[in-house]
Tab-separated table of N, CA and C in Angstrom:
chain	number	residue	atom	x	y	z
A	103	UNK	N	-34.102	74.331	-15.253
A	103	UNK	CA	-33.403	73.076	-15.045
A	103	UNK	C	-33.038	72.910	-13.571
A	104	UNK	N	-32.926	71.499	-13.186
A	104	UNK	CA	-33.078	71.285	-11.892
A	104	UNK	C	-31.448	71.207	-11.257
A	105	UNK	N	-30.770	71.982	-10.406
A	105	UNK	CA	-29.470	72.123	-10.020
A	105	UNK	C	-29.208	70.929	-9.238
A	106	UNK	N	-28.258	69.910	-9.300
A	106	UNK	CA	-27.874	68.642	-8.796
A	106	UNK	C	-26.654	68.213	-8.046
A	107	UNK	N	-26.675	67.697	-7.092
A	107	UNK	CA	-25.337	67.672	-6.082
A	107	UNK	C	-25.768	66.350	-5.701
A	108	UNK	N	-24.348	65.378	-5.639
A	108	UNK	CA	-24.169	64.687	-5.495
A	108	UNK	C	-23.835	64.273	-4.287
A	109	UNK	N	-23.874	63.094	-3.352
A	109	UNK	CA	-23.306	62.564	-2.145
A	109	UNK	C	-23.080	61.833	-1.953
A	110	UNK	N	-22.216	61.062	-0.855
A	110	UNK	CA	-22.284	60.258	-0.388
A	110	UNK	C	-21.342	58.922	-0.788
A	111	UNK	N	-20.020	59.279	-1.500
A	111	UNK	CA	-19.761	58.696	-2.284
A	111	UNK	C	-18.326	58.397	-1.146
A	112	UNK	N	-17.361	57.620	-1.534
A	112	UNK	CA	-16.136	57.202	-0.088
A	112	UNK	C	-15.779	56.157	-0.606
A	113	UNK	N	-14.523	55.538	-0.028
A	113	UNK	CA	-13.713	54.237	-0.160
A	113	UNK	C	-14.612	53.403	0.525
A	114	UNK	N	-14.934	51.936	-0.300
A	114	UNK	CA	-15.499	51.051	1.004
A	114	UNK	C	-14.359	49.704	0.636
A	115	UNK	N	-14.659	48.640	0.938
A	115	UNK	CA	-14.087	47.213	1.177
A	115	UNK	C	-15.065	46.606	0.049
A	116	UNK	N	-14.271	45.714	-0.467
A	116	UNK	CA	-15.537	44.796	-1.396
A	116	UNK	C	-16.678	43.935	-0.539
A	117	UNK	N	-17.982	43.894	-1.040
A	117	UNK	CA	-18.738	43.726	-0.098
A	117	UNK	C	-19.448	44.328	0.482
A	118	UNK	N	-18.919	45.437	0.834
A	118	UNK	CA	-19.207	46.459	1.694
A	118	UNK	C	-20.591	47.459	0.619
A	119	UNK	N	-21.043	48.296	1.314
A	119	UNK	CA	-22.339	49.446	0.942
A	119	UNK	C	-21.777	50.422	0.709
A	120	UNK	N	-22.442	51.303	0.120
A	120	UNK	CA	-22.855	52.855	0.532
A	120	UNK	C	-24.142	53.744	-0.249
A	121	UNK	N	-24.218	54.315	0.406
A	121	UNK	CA	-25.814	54.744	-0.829
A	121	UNK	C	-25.516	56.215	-1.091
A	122	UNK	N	-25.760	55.964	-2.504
A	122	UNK	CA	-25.542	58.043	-2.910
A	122	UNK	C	-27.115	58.671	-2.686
A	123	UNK	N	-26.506	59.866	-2.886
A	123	UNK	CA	-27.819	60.907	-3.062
A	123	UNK	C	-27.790	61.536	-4.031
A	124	UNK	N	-28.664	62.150	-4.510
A	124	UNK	CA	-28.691	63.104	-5.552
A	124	UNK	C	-29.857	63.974	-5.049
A	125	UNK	N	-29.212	65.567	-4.351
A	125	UNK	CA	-30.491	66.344	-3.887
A	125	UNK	C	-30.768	67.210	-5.488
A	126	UNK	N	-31.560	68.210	-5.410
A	126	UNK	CA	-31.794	68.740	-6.447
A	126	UNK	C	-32.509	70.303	-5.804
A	127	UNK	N	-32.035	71.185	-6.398
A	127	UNK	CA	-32.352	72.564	-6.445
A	127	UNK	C	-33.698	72.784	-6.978
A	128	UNK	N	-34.515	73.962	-7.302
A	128	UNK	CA	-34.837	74.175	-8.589
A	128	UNK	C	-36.383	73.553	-8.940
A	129	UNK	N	-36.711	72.886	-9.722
A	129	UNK	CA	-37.608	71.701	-10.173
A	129	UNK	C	-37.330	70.953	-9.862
A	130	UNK	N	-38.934	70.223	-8.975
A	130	UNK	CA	-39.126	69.414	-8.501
A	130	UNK	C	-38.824	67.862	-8.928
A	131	UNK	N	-37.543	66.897	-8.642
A	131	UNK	CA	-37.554	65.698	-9.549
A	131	UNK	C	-38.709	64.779	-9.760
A	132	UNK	N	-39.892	64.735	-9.120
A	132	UNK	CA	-40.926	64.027	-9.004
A	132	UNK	C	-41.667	64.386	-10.189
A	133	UNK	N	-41.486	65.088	-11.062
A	133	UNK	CA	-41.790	65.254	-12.511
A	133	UNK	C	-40.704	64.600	-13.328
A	134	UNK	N	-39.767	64.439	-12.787
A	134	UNK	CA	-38.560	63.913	-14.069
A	134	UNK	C	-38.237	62.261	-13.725
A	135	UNK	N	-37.702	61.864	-15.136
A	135	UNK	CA	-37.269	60.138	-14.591
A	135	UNK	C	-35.257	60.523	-14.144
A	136	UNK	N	-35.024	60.579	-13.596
A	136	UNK	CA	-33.809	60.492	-12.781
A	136	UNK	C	-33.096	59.324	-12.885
A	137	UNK	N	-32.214	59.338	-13.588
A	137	UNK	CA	-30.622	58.673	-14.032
A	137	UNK	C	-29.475	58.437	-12.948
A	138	UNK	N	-28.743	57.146	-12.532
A	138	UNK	CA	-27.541	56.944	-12.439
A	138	UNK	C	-26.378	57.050	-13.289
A	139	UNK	N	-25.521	57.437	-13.586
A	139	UNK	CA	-24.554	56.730	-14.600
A	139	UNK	C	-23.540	57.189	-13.988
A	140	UNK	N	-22.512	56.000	-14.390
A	140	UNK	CA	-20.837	56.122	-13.972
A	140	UNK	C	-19.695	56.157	-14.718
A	141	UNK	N	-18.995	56.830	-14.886
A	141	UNK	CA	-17.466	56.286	-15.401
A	141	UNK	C	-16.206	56.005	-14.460
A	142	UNK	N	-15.959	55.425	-14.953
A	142	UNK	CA	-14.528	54.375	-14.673
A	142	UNK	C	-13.161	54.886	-15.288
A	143	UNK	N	-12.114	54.926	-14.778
A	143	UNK	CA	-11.034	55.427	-15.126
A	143	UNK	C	-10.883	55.167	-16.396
A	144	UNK	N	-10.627	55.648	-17.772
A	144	UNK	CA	-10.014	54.867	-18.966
A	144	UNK	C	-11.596	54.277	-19.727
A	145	UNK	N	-12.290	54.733	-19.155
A	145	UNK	CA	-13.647	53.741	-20.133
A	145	UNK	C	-14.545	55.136	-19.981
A	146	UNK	N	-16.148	54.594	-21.231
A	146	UNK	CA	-16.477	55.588	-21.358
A	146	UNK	C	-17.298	55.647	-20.149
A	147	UNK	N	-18.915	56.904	-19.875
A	147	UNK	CA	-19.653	56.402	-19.123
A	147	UNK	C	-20.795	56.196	-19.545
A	148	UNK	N	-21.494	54.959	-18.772
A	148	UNK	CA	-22.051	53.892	-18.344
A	148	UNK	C	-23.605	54.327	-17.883
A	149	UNK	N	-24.410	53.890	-18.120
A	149	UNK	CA	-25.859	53.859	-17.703
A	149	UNK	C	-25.696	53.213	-16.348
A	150	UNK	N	-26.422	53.134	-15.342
A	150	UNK	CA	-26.254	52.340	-14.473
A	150	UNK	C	-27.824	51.819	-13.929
A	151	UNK	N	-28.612	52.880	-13.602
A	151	UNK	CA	-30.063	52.391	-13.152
A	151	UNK	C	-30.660	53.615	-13.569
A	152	UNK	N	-32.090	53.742	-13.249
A	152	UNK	CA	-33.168	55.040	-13.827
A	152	UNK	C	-34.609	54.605	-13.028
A	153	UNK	N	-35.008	55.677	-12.510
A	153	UNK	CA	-36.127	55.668	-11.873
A	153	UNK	C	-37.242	56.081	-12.970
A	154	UNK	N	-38.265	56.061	-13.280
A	154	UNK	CA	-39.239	56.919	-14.067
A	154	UNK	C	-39.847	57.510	-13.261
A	155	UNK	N	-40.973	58.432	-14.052
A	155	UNK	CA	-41.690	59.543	-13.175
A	155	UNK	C	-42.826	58.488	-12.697
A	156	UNK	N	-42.868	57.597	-13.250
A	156	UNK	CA	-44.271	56.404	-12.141
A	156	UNK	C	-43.659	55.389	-11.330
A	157	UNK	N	-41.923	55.644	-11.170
A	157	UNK	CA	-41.305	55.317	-10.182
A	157	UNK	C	-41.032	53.493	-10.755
A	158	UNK	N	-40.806	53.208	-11.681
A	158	UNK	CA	-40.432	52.062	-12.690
A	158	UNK	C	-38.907	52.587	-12.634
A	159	UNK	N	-38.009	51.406	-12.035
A	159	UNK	CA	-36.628	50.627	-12.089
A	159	UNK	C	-36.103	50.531	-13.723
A	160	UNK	N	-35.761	51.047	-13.999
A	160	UNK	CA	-34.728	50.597	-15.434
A	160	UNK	C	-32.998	50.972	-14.911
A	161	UNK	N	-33.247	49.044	-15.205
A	161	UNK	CA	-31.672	48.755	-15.147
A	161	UNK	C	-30.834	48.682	-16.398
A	162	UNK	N	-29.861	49.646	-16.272
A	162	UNK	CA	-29.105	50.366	-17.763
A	162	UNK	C	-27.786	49.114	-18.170
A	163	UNK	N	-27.386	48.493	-16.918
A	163	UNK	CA	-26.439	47.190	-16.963
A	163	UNK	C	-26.584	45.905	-15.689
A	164	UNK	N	-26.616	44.492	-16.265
A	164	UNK	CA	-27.152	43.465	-15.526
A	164	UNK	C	-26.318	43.358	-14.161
A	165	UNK	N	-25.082	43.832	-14.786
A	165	UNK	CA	-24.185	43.804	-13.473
A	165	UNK	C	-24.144	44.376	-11.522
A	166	UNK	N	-25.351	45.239	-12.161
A	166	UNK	CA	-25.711	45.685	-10.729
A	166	UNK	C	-27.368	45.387	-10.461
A	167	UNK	N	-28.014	44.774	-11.013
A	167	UNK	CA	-29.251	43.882	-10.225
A	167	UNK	C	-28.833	42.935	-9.274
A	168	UNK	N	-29.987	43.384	-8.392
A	168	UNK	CA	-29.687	42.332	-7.355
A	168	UNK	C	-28.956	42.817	-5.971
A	169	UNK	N	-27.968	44.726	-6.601
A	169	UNK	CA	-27.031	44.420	-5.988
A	169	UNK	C	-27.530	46.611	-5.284
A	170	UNK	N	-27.687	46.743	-6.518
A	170	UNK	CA	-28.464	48.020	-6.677
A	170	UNK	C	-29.924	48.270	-6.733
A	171	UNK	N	-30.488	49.398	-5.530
A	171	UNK	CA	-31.729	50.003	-5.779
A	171	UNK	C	-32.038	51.595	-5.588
A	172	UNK	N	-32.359	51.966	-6.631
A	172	UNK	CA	-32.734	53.233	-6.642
A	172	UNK	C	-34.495	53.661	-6.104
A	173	UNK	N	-34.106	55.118	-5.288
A	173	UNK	CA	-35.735	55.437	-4.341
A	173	UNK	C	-35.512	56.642	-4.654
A	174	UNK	N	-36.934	57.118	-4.270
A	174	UNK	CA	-37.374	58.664	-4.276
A	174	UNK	C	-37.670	59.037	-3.269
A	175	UNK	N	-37.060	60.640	-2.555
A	175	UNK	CA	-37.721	61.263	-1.142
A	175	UNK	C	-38.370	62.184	-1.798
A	176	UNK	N	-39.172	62.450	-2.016
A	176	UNK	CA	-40.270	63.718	-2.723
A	176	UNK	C	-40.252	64.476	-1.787
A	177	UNK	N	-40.163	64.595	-0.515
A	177	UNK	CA	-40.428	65.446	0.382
A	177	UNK	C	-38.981	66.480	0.365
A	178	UNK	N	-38.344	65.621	0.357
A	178	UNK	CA	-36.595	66.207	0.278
A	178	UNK	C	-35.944	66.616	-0.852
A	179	UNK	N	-36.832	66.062	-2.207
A	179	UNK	CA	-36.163	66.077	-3.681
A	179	UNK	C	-35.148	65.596	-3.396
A	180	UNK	N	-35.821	64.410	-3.564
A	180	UNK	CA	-33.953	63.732	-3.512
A	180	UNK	C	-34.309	62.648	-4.215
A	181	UNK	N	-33.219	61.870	-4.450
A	181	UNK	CA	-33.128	60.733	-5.217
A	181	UNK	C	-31.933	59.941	-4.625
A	182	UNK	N	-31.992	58.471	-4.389
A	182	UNK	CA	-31.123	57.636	-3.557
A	182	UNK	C	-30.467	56.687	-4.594
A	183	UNK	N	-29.524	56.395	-4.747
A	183	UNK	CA	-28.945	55.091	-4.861
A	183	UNK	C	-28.074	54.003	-3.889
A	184	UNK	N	-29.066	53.232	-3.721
A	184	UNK	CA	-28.399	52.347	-2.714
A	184	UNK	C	-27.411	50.934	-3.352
A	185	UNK	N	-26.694	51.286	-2.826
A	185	UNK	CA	-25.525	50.069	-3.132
A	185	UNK	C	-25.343	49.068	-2.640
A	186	UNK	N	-25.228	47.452	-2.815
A	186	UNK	CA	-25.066	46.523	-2.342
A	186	UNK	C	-23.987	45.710	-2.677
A	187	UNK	N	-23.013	44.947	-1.404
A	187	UNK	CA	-22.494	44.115	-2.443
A	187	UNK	C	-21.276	44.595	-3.064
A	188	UNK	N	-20.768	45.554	-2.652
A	188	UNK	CA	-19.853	46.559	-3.765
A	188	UNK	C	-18.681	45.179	-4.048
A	189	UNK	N	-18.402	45.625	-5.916
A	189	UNK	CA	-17.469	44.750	-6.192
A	189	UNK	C	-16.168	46.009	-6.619
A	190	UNK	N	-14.724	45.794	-6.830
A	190	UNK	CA	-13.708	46.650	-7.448
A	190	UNK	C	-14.088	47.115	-8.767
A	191	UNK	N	-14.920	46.242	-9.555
A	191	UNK	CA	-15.317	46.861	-11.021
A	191	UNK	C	-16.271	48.062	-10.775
A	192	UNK	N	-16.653	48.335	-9.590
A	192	UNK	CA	-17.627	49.243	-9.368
A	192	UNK	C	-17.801	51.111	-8.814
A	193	UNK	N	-16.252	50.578	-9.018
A	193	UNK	CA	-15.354	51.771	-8.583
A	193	UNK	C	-15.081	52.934	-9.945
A	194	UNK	N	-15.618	54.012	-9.915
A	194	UNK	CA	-16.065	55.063	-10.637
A	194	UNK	C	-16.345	56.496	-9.774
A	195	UNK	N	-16.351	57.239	-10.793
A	195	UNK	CA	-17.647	58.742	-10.422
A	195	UNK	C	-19.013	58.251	-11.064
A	196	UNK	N	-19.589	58.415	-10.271
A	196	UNK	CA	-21.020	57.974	-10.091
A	196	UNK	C	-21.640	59.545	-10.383
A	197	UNK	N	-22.570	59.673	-11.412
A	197	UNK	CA	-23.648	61.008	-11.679
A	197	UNK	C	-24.976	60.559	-11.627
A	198	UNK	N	-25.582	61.426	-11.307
A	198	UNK	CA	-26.928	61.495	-11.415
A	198	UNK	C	-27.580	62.516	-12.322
A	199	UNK	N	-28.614	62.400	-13.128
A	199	UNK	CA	-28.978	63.109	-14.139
A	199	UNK	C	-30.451	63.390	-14.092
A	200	UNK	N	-30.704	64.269	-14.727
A	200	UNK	CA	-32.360	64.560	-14.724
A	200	UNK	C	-33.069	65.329	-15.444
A	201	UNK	N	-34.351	65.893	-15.371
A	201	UNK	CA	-35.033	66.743	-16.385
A	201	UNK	C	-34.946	65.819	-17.561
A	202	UNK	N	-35.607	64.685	-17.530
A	202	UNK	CA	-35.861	64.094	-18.614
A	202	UNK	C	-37.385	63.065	-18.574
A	203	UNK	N	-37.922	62.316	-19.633
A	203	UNK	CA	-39.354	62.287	-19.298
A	203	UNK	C	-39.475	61.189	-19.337
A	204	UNK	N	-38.730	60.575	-19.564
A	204	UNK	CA	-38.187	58.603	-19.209
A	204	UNK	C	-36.911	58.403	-19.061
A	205	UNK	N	-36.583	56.788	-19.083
A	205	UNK	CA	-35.272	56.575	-18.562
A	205	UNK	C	-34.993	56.271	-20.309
A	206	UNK	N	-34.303	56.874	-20.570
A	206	UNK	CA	-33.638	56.953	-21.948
A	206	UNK	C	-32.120	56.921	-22.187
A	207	UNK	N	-31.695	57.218	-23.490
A	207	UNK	CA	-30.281	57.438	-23.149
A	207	UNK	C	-29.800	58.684	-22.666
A	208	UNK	N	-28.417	58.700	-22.488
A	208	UNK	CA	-27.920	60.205	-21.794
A	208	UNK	C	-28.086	61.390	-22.318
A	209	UNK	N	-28.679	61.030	-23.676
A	209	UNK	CA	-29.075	62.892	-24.123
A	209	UNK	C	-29.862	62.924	-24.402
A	210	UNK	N	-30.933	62.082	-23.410
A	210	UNK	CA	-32.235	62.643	-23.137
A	210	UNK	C	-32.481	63.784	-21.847
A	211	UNK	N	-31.041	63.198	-20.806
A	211	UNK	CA	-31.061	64.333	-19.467
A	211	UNK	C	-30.668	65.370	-19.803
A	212	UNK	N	-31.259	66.565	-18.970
A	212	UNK	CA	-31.141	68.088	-19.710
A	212	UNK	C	-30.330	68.736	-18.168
A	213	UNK	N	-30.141	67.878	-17.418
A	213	UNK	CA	-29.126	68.321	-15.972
A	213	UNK	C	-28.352	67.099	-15.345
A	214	UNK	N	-27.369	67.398	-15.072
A	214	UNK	CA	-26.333	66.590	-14.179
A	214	UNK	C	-25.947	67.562	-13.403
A	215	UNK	N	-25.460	66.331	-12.293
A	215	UNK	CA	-24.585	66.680	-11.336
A	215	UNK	C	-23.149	66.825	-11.468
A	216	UNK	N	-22.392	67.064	-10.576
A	216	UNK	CA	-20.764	66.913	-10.731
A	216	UNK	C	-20.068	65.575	-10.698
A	217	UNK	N	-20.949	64.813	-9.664
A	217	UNK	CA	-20.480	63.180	-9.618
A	217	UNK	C	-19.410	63.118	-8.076
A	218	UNK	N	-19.609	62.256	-7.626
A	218	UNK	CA	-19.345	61.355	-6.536
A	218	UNK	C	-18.440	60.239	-6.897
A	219	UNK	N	-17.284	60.144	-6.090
A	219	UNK	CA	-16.266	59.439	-6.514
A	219	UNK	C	-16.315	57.954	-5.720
A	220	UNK	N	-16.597	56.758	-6.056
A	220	UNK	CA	-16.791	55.518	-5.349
A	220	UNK	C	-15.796	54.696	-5.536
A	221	UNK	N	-14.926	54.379	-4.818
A	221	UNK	CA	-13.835	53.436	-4.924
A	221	UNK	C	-14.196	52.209	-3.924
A	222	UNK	N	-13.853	51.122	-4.360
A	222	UNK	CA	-14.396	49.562	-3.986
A	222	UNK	C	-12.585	49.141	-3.870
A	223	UNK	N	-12.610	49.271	-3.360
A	223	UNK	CA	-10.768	48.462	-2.754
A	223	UNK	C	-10.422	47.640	-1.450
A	224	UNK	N	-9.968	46.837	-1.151
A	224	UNK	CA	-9.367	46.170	0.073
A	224	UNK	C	-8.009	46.785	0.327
């Protein structure tokens, strides 16, 4: 299983960016479809986006099209989520997940990370 660390995560302004990472130890993610998901204080967690292994976008909630895009560094094993747009509802721990063979639900991933804390505040 592929070991996962999270980044990149900080207070921004509404409006405002930031893009996570998800490096990976271990196995290579360019075999696996690689997961976003978040929770929110008090709620459960959330699908958010999913890359597949032929590099196909599945968006897990409408609320972040448009606003969110997920990429692959194969060279780096890494996996990006870029943020746009940040709104206060968007404010969570953000995970990334993997070792799985599409973008499915969450117990299809056989690794997570610890998660990255994103707060959207003025």
């Amino acid at each position: 299983q592929a070991q996962l660390v999270e980044s990149g995560g900080g207070k921004v302004q509404p409006g405002g960016s930031l893009r996570l990472s998800c490096a990976a130890s271990g196995p290579t993610l360019r075999y696996s479809a690689v997961g976003w998901y978040r929770q929110a204080p008090g709620k459960e967690r959330e699908g958010v986006l999913c890359i597949s292994r032929s590099d196909t976008t599945t968006y897990y909630v409408d609320s972040v099209k448009g606003r969110f895009t997920i990429s692959r560094d194969n060279a780096k094993n890494a996996v990006y989520l870029q943020m746009n747009s940040l709104k206060p509802e968007d404010t969570a721990i953000y995970y990334c997940a993997a070792d799985a063979p599409y973008c499915g639900p969450p117990t299809d991933f056989g690794s997570w990370g610890q998660g990255t804390q994103v707060t959207v505040s003025s």
